[in-house]
PDB file of C-alpha atoms and ligand atoms in Angstrom:
ATOM      1  CA  MET A 776      45.352 -86.246 -92.260  1.00 83.00           C
ATOM      2  CA  ARG A 777      45.123 -89.036 -90.557  1.00 95.00           C
ATOM      3  CA  LYS A 778      44.960 -92.852 -92.304  1.00 98.00           C
ATOM      4  CA  LYS A 779      42.402 -94.488 -92.398  1.00 98.00           C
ATOM      5  CA  ILE A 780      43.215 -98.420 -90.759  1.00 98.00           C
ATOM      6  CA  VAL A 781      41.223-101.435 -91.249  1.00 98.00           C
ATOM      7  CA  ALA A 782      42.961-104.197 -88.470  1.00 99.00           C
ATOM      8  CA  GLY A 783      41.568-107.749 -88.127  1.00 98.00           C
ATOM      9  CA  ASN A 784      43.022-108.885 -84.267  1.00 98.00           C
ATOM     10  CA  TRP A 785      42.138-112.572 -84.537  1.00 98.00           C
ATOM     11  CA  LYS A 786      43.034-113.688 -81.314  1.00 98.00           C
ATOM     12  CA  MET A 787      43.715-116.638 -80.355  1.00 98.00           C
ATOM     13  CA  ASN A 788      41.897-118.389 -83.634  1.00 98.00           C
ATOM     14  CA  THR A 789      42.809-120.694 -86.498  1.00 98.00           C
ATOM     15  CA  THR A 790      46.293-122.605 -86.408  1.00 98.00           C
ATOM     16  CA  PRO A 791      49.030-121.485 -88.144  1.00 98.00           C
ATOM     17  CA  SER A 792      48.048-123.257 -91.532  1.00 98.00           C
ATOM     18  CA  ALA A 793      44.883-121.896 -91.231  1.00 98.00           C
ATOM     19  CA  GLY A 794      46.336-118.723 -90.879  1.00 98.00           C
ATOM     20  CA  LYS A 795      48.162-118.536 -93.078  1.00 98.00           C
ATOM     21  CA  GLN A 796      45.391-119.112 -95.540  1.00 98.00           C
ATOM     22  CA  LEU A 797      43.501-116.535 -94.610  1.00 98.00           C
ATOM     23  CA  ALA A 798      45.898-113.887 -94.881  1.00 98.00           C
ATOM     24  CA  GLU A 799      46.356-115.863 -98.610  1.00 98.00           C
ATOM     25  CA  GLU A 800      42.708-115.246 -99.108  1.00 98.00           C
ATOM     26  CA  ILE A 801      42.719-111.822 -97.928  1.00 98.00           C
ATOM     27  CA  ALA A 802      46.082-111.037 -99.953  1.00 98.00           C
ATOM     28  CA  SER A 803      44.506-111.950-102.979  1.00 98.00           C
ATOM     29  CA  GLN A 804      41.568-110.825-102.638  1.00 98.00           C
ATOM     30  CA  LEU A 805      42.833-107.388-101.833  1.00 98.00           C
ATOM     31  CA  LYS A 806      45.602-107.164-104.667  1.00 97.00           C
ATOM     32  CA  ASP A 807      43.495-105.413-107.065  1.00 95.00           C
ATOM     33  CA  GLY A 808      43.739-102.235-104.494  1.00 96.00           C
ATOM     34  CA  PHE A 809      41.337-101.058-101.647  1.00 98.00           C
ATOM     35  CA  ASN A 810      40.446 -97.005-100.248  1.00 97.00           C
ATOM     36  CA  ALA A 811      41.783 -97.794 -96.890  1.00 98.00           C
ATOM     37  CA  ASP A 812      45.148 -96.400 -96.073  1.00 98.00           C
ATOM     38  CA  GLU A 813      46.451 -99.598 -94.235  1.00 98.00           C
ATOM     39  CA  VAL A 814      44.980-103.439 -93.180  1.00 98.00           C
ATOM     40  CA  ILE A 815      46.624-105.083 -89.888  1.00 99.00           C
ATOM     41  CA  LEU A 816      46.296-108.590 -89.899  1.00 98.00           C
ATOM     42  CA  CYS A 817      47.046-109.452 -86.110  1.00 99.00           C
ATOM     43  CA  PRO A 818      47.255-113.189 -85.840  1.00 98.00           C
ATOM     44  CA  PRO A 819      48.265-115.200 -82.723  1.00 98.00           C
ATOM     45  CA  PHE A 820      52.298-114.709 -82.054  1.00 98.00           C
ATOM     46  CA  THR A 821      52.873-118.413 -83.893  1.00 98.00           C
ATOM     47  CA  HIS A 822      51.457-117.225 -87.181  1.00 97.00           C
ATOM     48  CA  LEU A 823      53.275-113.859 -87.473  1.00 98.00           C
ATOM     49  CA  TYR A 824      55.991-114.913 -89.886  1.00 98.00           C
ATOM     50  CA  GLN A 825      53.843-116.944 -92.099  1.00 98.00           C
ATOM     51  CA  VAL A 826      51.798-114.347 -92.312  1.00 98.00           C
ATOM     52  CA  GLY A 827      54.178-111.991 -92.810  1.00 98.00           C
ATOM     53  CA  GLU A 828      55.354-113.755 -95.682  1.00 98.00           C
ATOM     54  CA  GLU A 829      51.362-113.709 -97.579  1.00 98.00           C
ATOM     55  CA  ILE A 830      51.469-109.467 -97.326  1.00 98.00           C
ATOM     56  CA  LYS A 831      54.726-109.161 -97.917  1.00 96.00           C
ATOM     57  CA  GLN A 832      53.970-108.093-101.619  1.00 95.00           C
ATOM     58  CA  ASN A 833      51.475-105.151-100.763  1.00 97.00           C
ATOM     59  CA  ASP A 834      52.685-102.479 -98.818  1.00 97.00           C
ATOM     60  CA  LYS A 835      49.170-101.311 -97.783  1.00 98.00           C
ATOM     61  CA  ILE A 836      48.605-104.308 -95.600  1.00 98.00           C
ATOM     62  CA  PHE A 837      51.263-104.672 -92.204  1.00 98.00           C
ATOM     63  CA  LEU A 838      51.468-106.855 -89.826  1.00 98.00           C
ATOM     64  CA  GLY A 839      50.140-106.354 -86.104  1.00 99.00           C
ATOM     65  CA  ALA A 840      51.395-108.691 -83.148  1.00 98.00           C
ATOM     66  CA  GLN A 841      48.391-108.725 -79.938  1.00 98.00           C
ATOM     67  CA  ASN A 842      50.736-108.701 -76.710  1.00 98.00           C
ATOM     68  CA  ILE A 843      54.390-107.765 -76.261  1.00 98.00           C
ATOM     69  CA  HIS A 844      56.386-107.995 -72.569  1.00 98.00           C
ATOM     70  CA  THR A 845      57.857-104.783 -70.503  1.00 98.00           C
ATOM     71  CA  GLU A 846      61.608-106.077 -71.199  1.00 98.00           C
ATOM     72  CA  ASP A 847      63.476-106.813 -73.991  1.00 98.00           C
ATOM     73  CA  PHE A 848      65.163-110.225 -72.736  1.00 98.00           C
ATOM     74  CA  GLY A 849      65.311-112.118 -69.990  1.00 98.00           C
ATOM     75  CA  ALA A 850      63.914-114.892 -67.684  1.00 98.00           C
ATOM     76  CA  TYR A 851      60.862-114.456 -68.643  1.00 98.00           C
ATOM     77  CA  THR A 852      59.287-117.835 -69.507  1.00 98.00           C
ATOM     78  CA  GLY A 853      56.437-117.772 -72.035  1.00 98.00           C
ATOM     79  CA  GLU A 854      56.741-114.114 -73.055  1.00 98.00           C
ATOM     80  CA  VAL A 855      57.485-112.486 -76.358  1.00 98.00           C
ATOM     81  CA  SER A 856      59.548-108.846 -76.420  1.00 98.00           C
ATOM     82  CA  ALA A 857      59.333-106.309 -78.793  1.00 98.00           C
ATOM     83  CA  PRO A 858      62.936-105.880 -80.206  1.00 98.00           C
ATOM     84  CA  MET A 859      61.676-110.000 -81.605  1.00 98.00           C
ATOM     85  CA  LEU A 860      58.722-108.951 -82.809  1.00 98.00           C
ATOM     86  CA  LYS A 861      60.341-106.105 -84.797  1.00 98.00           C
ATOM     87  CA  ASP A 862      62.921-108.333 -85.854  1.00 98.00           C
ATOM     88  CA  LEU A 863      60.688-111.041 -86.993  1.00 98.00           C
ATOM     89  CA  GLY A 864      58.776-108.031 -89.686  1.00 98.00           C
ATOM     90  CA  VAL A 865      55.983-106.884 -87.178  1.00 98.00           C
ATOM     91  CA  ASP A 866      54.669-103.156 -87.624  1.00 98.00           C
ATOM     92  CA  TYR A 867      52.152-102.975 -84.869  1.00 99.00           C
ATOM     93  CA  VAL A 868      51.141-104.061 -81.635  1.00 99.00           C
ATOM     94  CA  ILE A 869      47.772-104.112 -79.986  1.00 99.00           C
ATOM     95  CA  ILE A 870      48.303-102.967 -76.411  1.00 98.00           C
ATOM     96  CA  GLY A 871      45.058-102.785 -73.403  1.00 98.00           C
ATOM     97  CA  HIS A 872      42.517-104.526 -75.463  1.00 98.00           C
ATOM     98  CA  SER A 873      39.959-105.319 -72.849  1.00 98.00           C
ATOM     99  CA  GLU A 874      40.677-108.909 -72.902  1.00 98.00           C
ATOM    100  CA  ARG A 875      44.617-108.776 -71.719  1.00 98.00           C
ATOM    101  CA  ARG A 876      43.088-106.607 -68.757  1.00 98.00           C
ATOM    102  CA  GLN A 877      40.228-108.408 -67.999  1.00 97.00           C
ATOM    103  CA  TYR A 878      41.770-111.729 -68.282  1.00 98.00           C
ATOM    104  CA  PHE A 879      45.481-110.949 -67.481  1.00 98.00           C
ATOM    105  CA  GLY A 880      45.205-108.150 -64.803  1.00 97.00           C
ATOM    106  CA  GLU A 881      47.001-106.015 -67.089  1.00 98.00           C
ATOM    107  CA  ASP A 882      46.132-102.286 -65.388  1.00 97.00           C
ATOM    108  CA  ASP A 883      46.721 -98.133 -66.842  1.00 96.00           C
ATOM    109  CA  LEU A 884      50.641 -98.810 -65.106  1.00 96.00           C
ATOM    110  CA  LEU A 885      52.097-101.840 -66.992  1.00 98.00           C
ATOM    111  CA  LEU A 886      50.186-100.845 -70.342  1.00 98.00           C
ATOM    112  CA  ARG A 887      51.930 -97.407 -70.052  1.00 98.00           C
ATOM    113  CA  ALA A 888      55.132 -99.482 -69.729  1.00 98.00           C
ATOM    114  CA  LYS A 889      54.503-101.719 -72.522  1.00 98.00           C
ATOM    115  CA  VAL A 890      53.494 -99.029 -74.574  1.00 98.00           C
ATOM    116  CA  GLU A 891      56.860 -97.240 -73.825  1.00 98.00           C
ATOM    117  CA  LYS A 892      58.536-100.214 -74.939  1.00 98.00           C
ATOM    118  CA  ALA A 893      57.103-100.938 -78.325  1.00 98.00           C
ATOM    119  CA  LEU A 894      57.581 -96.982 -79.129  1.00 98.00           C
ATOM    120  CA  GLU A 895      61.228 -97.098 -78.435  1.00 98.00           C
ATOM    121  CA  HIS A 896      61.313-100.285 -80.356  1.00 98.00           C
ATOM    122  CA  GLY A 897      60.237 -98.508 -83.353  1.00 98.00           C
ATOM    123  CA  LEU A 898      56.712-100.697 -83.330  1.00 98.00           C
ATOM    124  CA  LYS A 899      53.591 -98.823 -83.554  1.00 98.00           C
ATOM    125  CA  VAL A 900      51.203 -99.415 -80.904  1.00 98.00           C
ATOM    126  CA  ILE A 901      47.489-100.024 -81.865  1.00 99.00           C
ATOM    127  CA  PHE A 902      45.782 -98.624 -78.098  1.00 99.00           C
ATOM    128  CA  CYS A 903      42.812 -99.788 -77.088  1.00 98.00           C
ATOM    129  CA  VAL A 904      40.106 -98.003 -74.329  1.00 98.00           C
ATOM    130  CA  GLY A 905      36.530 -98.860 -73.247  1.00 98.00           C
ATOM    131  CA  GLU A 906      34.058 -98.941 -70.959  1.00 98.00           C
ATOM    132  CA  THR A 907      32.621-102.427 -69.652  1.00 98.00           C
ATOM    133  CA  GLU A 908      28.629-102.802 -69.423  1.00 98.00           C
ATOM    134  CA  ASP A 909      28.309-101.743 -66.295  1.00 98.00           C
ATOM    135  CA  GLU A 910      30.769 -98.474 -66.595  1.00 98.00           C
ATOM    136  CA  TYR A 911      28.136 -97.832 -69.392  1.00 98.00           C
ATOM    137  CA  ASN A 912      25.016 -98.110 -67.001  1.00 98.00           C
ATOM    138  CA  ARG A 913      26.261 -96.139 -64.886  1.00 98.00           C
ATOM    139  CA  ASN A 914      27.398 -93.276 -67.100  1.00 97.00           C
ATOM    140  CA  HIS A 915      30.929 -93.565 -66.262  1.00 98.00           C
ATOM    141  CA  SER A 916      31.951 -93.820 -70.202  1.00 98.00           C
ATOM    142  CA  GLU A 917      33.589 -90.908 -70.813  1.00 98.00           C
ATOM    143  CA  HIS A 918      35.405 -90.867 -67.326  1.00 98.00           C
ATOM    144  CA  VAL A 919      36.624 -94.684 -67.929  1.00 98.00           C
ATOM    145  CA  VAL A 920      38.321 -93.872 -71.002  1.00 98.00           C
ATOM    146  CA  LYS A 921      39.645 -90.496 -70.131  1.00 98.00           C
ATOM    147  CA  ARG A 922      41.731 -92.254 -66.994  1.00 98.00           C
ATOM    148  CA  GLN A 923      42.994 -94.901 -69.748  1.00 98.00           C
ATOM    149  CA  VAL A 924      43.867 -92.965 -71.942  1.00 98.00           C
ATOM    150  CA  ILE A 925      45.763 -90.181 -70.595  1.00 98.00           C
ATOM    151  CA  SER A 926      47.391 -93.071 -67.969  1.00 98.00           C
ATOM    152  CA  ALA A 927      49.093 -95.026 -70.485  1.00 98.00           C
ATOM    153  CA  LEU A 928      50.035 -92.728 -73.189  1.00 98.00           C
ATOM    154  CA  PHE A 929      50.085 -88.768 -72.364  1.00 98.00           C
ATOM    155  CA  THR A 930      52.850 -89.268 -70.860  1.00 97.00           C
ATOM    156  CA  LEU A 931      54.520 -89.538 -74.569  1.00 98.00           C
ATOM    157  CA  GLU A 932      56.556 -87.445 -76.232  1.00 98.00           C
ATOM    158  CA  PRO A 933      54.261 -85.236 -79.003  1.00 97.00           C
ATOM    159  CA  GLU A 934      56.899 -87.350 -81.835  1.00 97.00           C
ATOM    160  CA  GLN A 935      56.290 -91.316 -79.963  1.00 98.00           C
ATOM    161  CA  PHE A 936      52.566 -90.102 -79.573  1.00 98.00           C
ATOM    162  CA  ALA A 937      52.741 -90.121 -83.007  1.00 97.00           C
ATOM    163  CA  ASP A 938      52.857 -93.538 -84.080  1.00 98.00           C
ATOM    164  CA  VAL A 939      50.107 -94.307 -81.608  1.00 98.00           C
ATOM    165  CA  VAL A 940      46.689 -95.260 -82.907  1.00 98.00           C
ATOM    166  CA  ILE A 941      43.722 -95.057 -80.545  1.00 99.00           C
ATOM    167  CA  ALA A 942      40.774 -98.094 -80.768  1.00 98.00           C
ATOM    168  CA  TYR A 943      38.012 -97.438 -78.918  1.00 98.00           C
ATOM    169  CA  GLU A 944      35.969-100.688 -78.174  1.00 98.00           C
ATOM    170  CA  PRO A 945      33.301-100.997 -75.693  1.00 98.00           C
ATOM    171  CA  VAL A 946      33.347-104.199 -73.571  1.00 98.00           C
ATOM    172  CA  TRP A 947      30.008-104.486 -73.931  1.00 98.00           C
ATOM    173  CA  ALA A 948      29.728-104.678 -77.694  1.00 98.00           C
ATOM    174  CA  ILE A 949      33.156-106.983 -78.213  1.00 97.00           C
ATOM    175  CA  GLY A 950      31.613-110.301 -79.518  1.00 96.00           C
ATOM    176  CA  THR A 951      27.817-109.926 -78.466  1.00 97.00           C
ATOM    177  CA  GLY A 952      26.807-108.504 -81.618  1.00 94.00           C
ATOM    178  CA  ARG A 953      25.615-105.519 -79.476  1.00 96.00           C
ATOM    179  CA  THR A 954      27.694-102.628 -81.799  1.00 96.00           C
ATOM    180  CA  ALA A 955      27.489 -99.533 -80.345  1.00 97.00           C
ATOM    181  CA  THR A 956      25.460 -97.006 -82.803  1.00 98.00           C
ATOM    182  CA  PRO A 957      27.249 -94.798 -85.321  1.00 98.00           C
ATOM    183  CA  GLU A 958      26.003 -91.763 -82.784  1.00 98.00           C
ATOM    184  CA  TYR A 959      27.103 -93.691 -79.863  1.00 98.00           C
ATOM    185  CA  ALA A 960      30.470 -94.214 -81.310  1.00 98.00           C
ATOM    186  CA  GLN A 961      31.146 -90.533 -82.699  1.00 98.00           C
ATOM    187  CA  LYS A 962      30.398 -89.154 -79.375  1.00 98.00           C
ATOM    188  CA  MET A 963      33.205 -91.023 -77.581  1.00 98.00           C
ATOM    189  CA  HIS A 964      35.638 -90.802 -80.706  1.00 98.00           C
ATOM    190  CA  ALA A 965      34.958 -87.186 -80.312  1.00 98.00           C
ATOM    191  CA  PHE A 966      35.600 -87.010 -76.673  1.00 98.00           C
ATOM    192  CA  ILE A 967      38.312 -89.064 -76.639  1.00 98.00           C
ATOM    193  CA  ARG A 968      40.019 -86.103 -79.740  1.00 98.00           C
ATOM    194  CA  GLN A 969      39.260 -84.175 -77.825  1.00 98.00           C
ATOM    195  CA  LEU A 970      41.018 -85.123 -74.850  1.00 98.00           C
ATOM    196  CA  VAL A 971      44.130 -85.130 -77.564  1.00 98.00           C
ATOM    197  CA  VAL A 972      43.562 -81.869 -78.711  1.00 98.00           C
ATOM    198  CA  GLN A 973      43.874 -80.950 -74.509  1.00 98.00           C
ATOM    199  CA  ARG A 974      47.339 -82.225 -74.399  1.00 98.00           C
ATOM    200  CA  TYR A 975      49.416 -82.378 -77.681  1.00 98.00           C
ATOM    201  CA  GLY A 976      47.366 -80.098 -79.646  1.00 98.00           C
ATOM    202  CA  GLU A 977      44.696 -79.666 -82.511  1.00 97.00           C
ATOM    203  CA  GLU A 978      47.026 -80.753 -85.120  1.00 97.00           C
ATOM    204  CA  THR A 979      48.553 -83.817 -83.377  1.00 98.00           C
ATOM    205  CA  ALA A 980      44.582 -84.834 -82.493  1.00 98.00           C
ATOM    206  CA  GLN A 981      43.789 -84.264 -86.094  1.00 98.00           C
ATOM    207  CA  ASN A 982      46.237 -86.224 -87.108  1.00 98.00           C
ATOM    208  CA  THR A 983      45.358 -89.136 -84.553  1.00 98.00           C
ATOM    209  CA  SER A 984      43.771 -92.357 -86.240  1.00 98.00           C
ATOM    210  CA  ILE A 985      40.707 -93.892 -83.783  1.00 98.00           C
ATOM    211  CA  LEU A 986      39.484 -96.871 -84.682  1.00 98.00           C
ATOM    212  CA  TYR A 987      36.165 -98.303 -83.462  1.00 98.00           C
ATOM    213  CA  GLY A 988      36.010-101.923 -82.588  1.00 98.00           C
ATOM    214  CA  GLY A 989      33.011-104.094 -81.189  1.00 98.00           C
ATOM    215  CA  SER A 990      30.550-106.327 -83.331  1.00 97.00           C
ATOM    216  CA  ILE A 991      32.041-104.908 -86.715  1.00 98.00           C
ATOM    217  CA  LYS A 992      29.849-106.572 -89.071  1.00 98.00           C
ATOM    218  CA  PRO A 993      29.312-106.085 -92.672  1.00 98.00           C
ATOM    219  CA  ASN A 994      26.167-104.593 -92.406  1.00 97.00           C
ATOM    220  CA  ASN A 995      26.864-101.987 -90.113  1.00 98.00           C
ATOM    221  CA  ALA A 996      30.197-100.907 -91.030  1.00 98.00           C
ATOM    222  CA  LYS A 997      29.622 -98.536 -93.188  1.00 98.00           C
ATOM    223  CA  ASP A 998      27.580 -96.165 -91.103  1.00 98.00           C
ATOM    224  CA  LEU A 999      30.209 -96.169 -88.575  1.00 98.00           C
ATOM    225  CA  PHE A1000      32.984 -95.702 -91.130  1.00 98.00           C
ATOM    226  CA  SER A1001      30.912 -92.838 -92.896  1.00 98.00           C
ATOM    227  CA  GLN A1002      31.012 -90.898 -88.790  1.00 98.00           C
ATOM    228  CA  PRO A1003      33.576 -87.992 -89.309  1.00 98.00           C
ATOM    229  CA  ASP A1004      35.813 -88.809 -85.724  1.00 98.00           C
ATOM    230  CA  VAL A1005      35.875 -92.922 -86.652  1.00 98.00           C
ATOM    231  CA  ASP A1006      38.874 -93.503 -88.978  1.00 98.00           C
ATOM    232  CA  GLY A1007      38.742 -97.268 -89.001  1.00 98.00           C
ATOM    233  CA  GLY A1008      37.799-100.108 -87.000  1.00 98.00           C
ATOM    234  CA  LEU A1009      39.788-103.150 -85.434  1.00 98.00           C
ATOM    235  CA  VAL A1010      37.584-106.445 -85.948  1.00 98.00           C
ATOM    236  CA  GLY A1011      38.059-109.425 -84.302  1.00 98.00           C
ATOM    237  CA  GLY A1012      35.117-112.663 -84.990  1.00 98.00           C
ATOM    238  CA  ALA A1013      34.443-110.914 -88.692  1.00 98.00           C
ATOM    239  CA  SER A1014      38.329-110.580 -89.412  1.00 98.00           C
ATOM    240  CA  LEU A1015      38.159-114.318 -89.858  1.00 98.00           C
ATOM    241  CA  ASN A1016      36.133-115.214 -92.881  1.00 98.00           C
ATOM    242  CA  ALA A1017      38.644-113.039 -95.324  1.00 98.00           C
ATOM    243  CA  ASN A1018      35.337-112.691 -97.287  1.00 98.00           C
ATOM    244  CA  SER A1019      33.693-110.672 -94.472  1.00 98.00           C
ATOM    245  CA  PHE A1020      37.106-108.778 -93.494  1.00 98.00           C
ATOM    246  CA  VAL A1021      37.306-107.735 -97.297  1.00 98.00           C
ATOM    247  CA  GLU A1022      33.775-106.462 -97.262  1.00 98.00           C
ATOM    248  CA  ILE A1023      34.043-104.536 -94.195  1.00 98.00           C
ATOM    249  CA  VAL A1024      37.887-103.236 -96.042  1.00 98.00           C
ATOM    250  CA  ARG A1025      35.542-102.203 -99.208  1.00 98.00           C
ATOM    251  CA  GLN A1026      33.250-100.162 -96.830  1.00 97.00           C
ATOM    252  CA  ILE A1027      35.857 -97.468 -96.251  1.00 95.00           C
TER     253      ILE A1027
HETATM  254  P1  13P B1782      34.137-107.995 -82.260  1.00 70.22           P
HETATM  255  O1  13P B1782      34.335-107.737 -83.276  1.00 70.22           O
HETATM  256  O2  13P B1782      34.638-109.780 -82.280  1.00 70.22           O
HETATM  257  O3  13P B1782      32.959-107.959 -81.332  1.00 70.22           O
HETATM  258  O4  13P B1782      36.022-108.384 -82.010  1.00 70.22           O
HETATM  259  C1  13P B1782      36.171-106.794 -81.398  1.00 70.22           C
HETATM  260  C2  13P B1782      37.068-106.697 -80.932  1.00 70.22           C
HETATM  261  O5  13P B1782      38.152-106.975 -79.820  1.00 70.22           O
HETATM  262  C3  13P B1782      38.911-106.694 -81.684  1.00 70.22           C
HETATM  263  O6  13P B1782      39.942-106.218 -80.838  1.00 70.22           O
END
């Protein structure tokens, strides 16, 4: 069966020393166990090594990066590649976050190349999809999410797809405090799972974790996580505080 996962996307927040302390607090609060199958911490590149050191004693807490380049090595000043992250002990990489799409112009084809590169090097992928507010208002949510999922993921072989987690993050809910209702999240998650059924079959679809992201807080996580097709969350702002993040982890 599919895994229940809570991931923290720290985005471009905290310094390395503050991030080390945050990871230490989270690991300490979770050391006696939790129900989720996996907790994933996704700090900035500069913190990965130290955060990895803080969580390595707990075999249910994993390390994630927030981006990769499409090439392994080369003259790409300022970029970081999949083999570098793998060698550092990174388990997951977030690909397709709306902030990368919006501010860095990452499109479906580039994201497909990044997904393939990550999987080639044994990194698991948290692939983000989600409609903007304008697309939501125009009733285009399903259309947009379908395009994002198909174009970046559905050329993968079934055994590659097994290492992909999908995160549904409606852009209008990110950082706004305007969380999707549990009913709306469920409807979109069920829609995404149905797309996976059509491409990879029922068994694979049932084994695919689909996380919700967008203003998850300790007081709304339980209702979201109790939806049948919501397999956990990708938490932004509330993952920057150990107490609130751990409280969210405990809602699963
Ligand atoms: P917030 O939880 O801050 O809305 O961010 C969600 C997100 O973008 C996680 O990737």
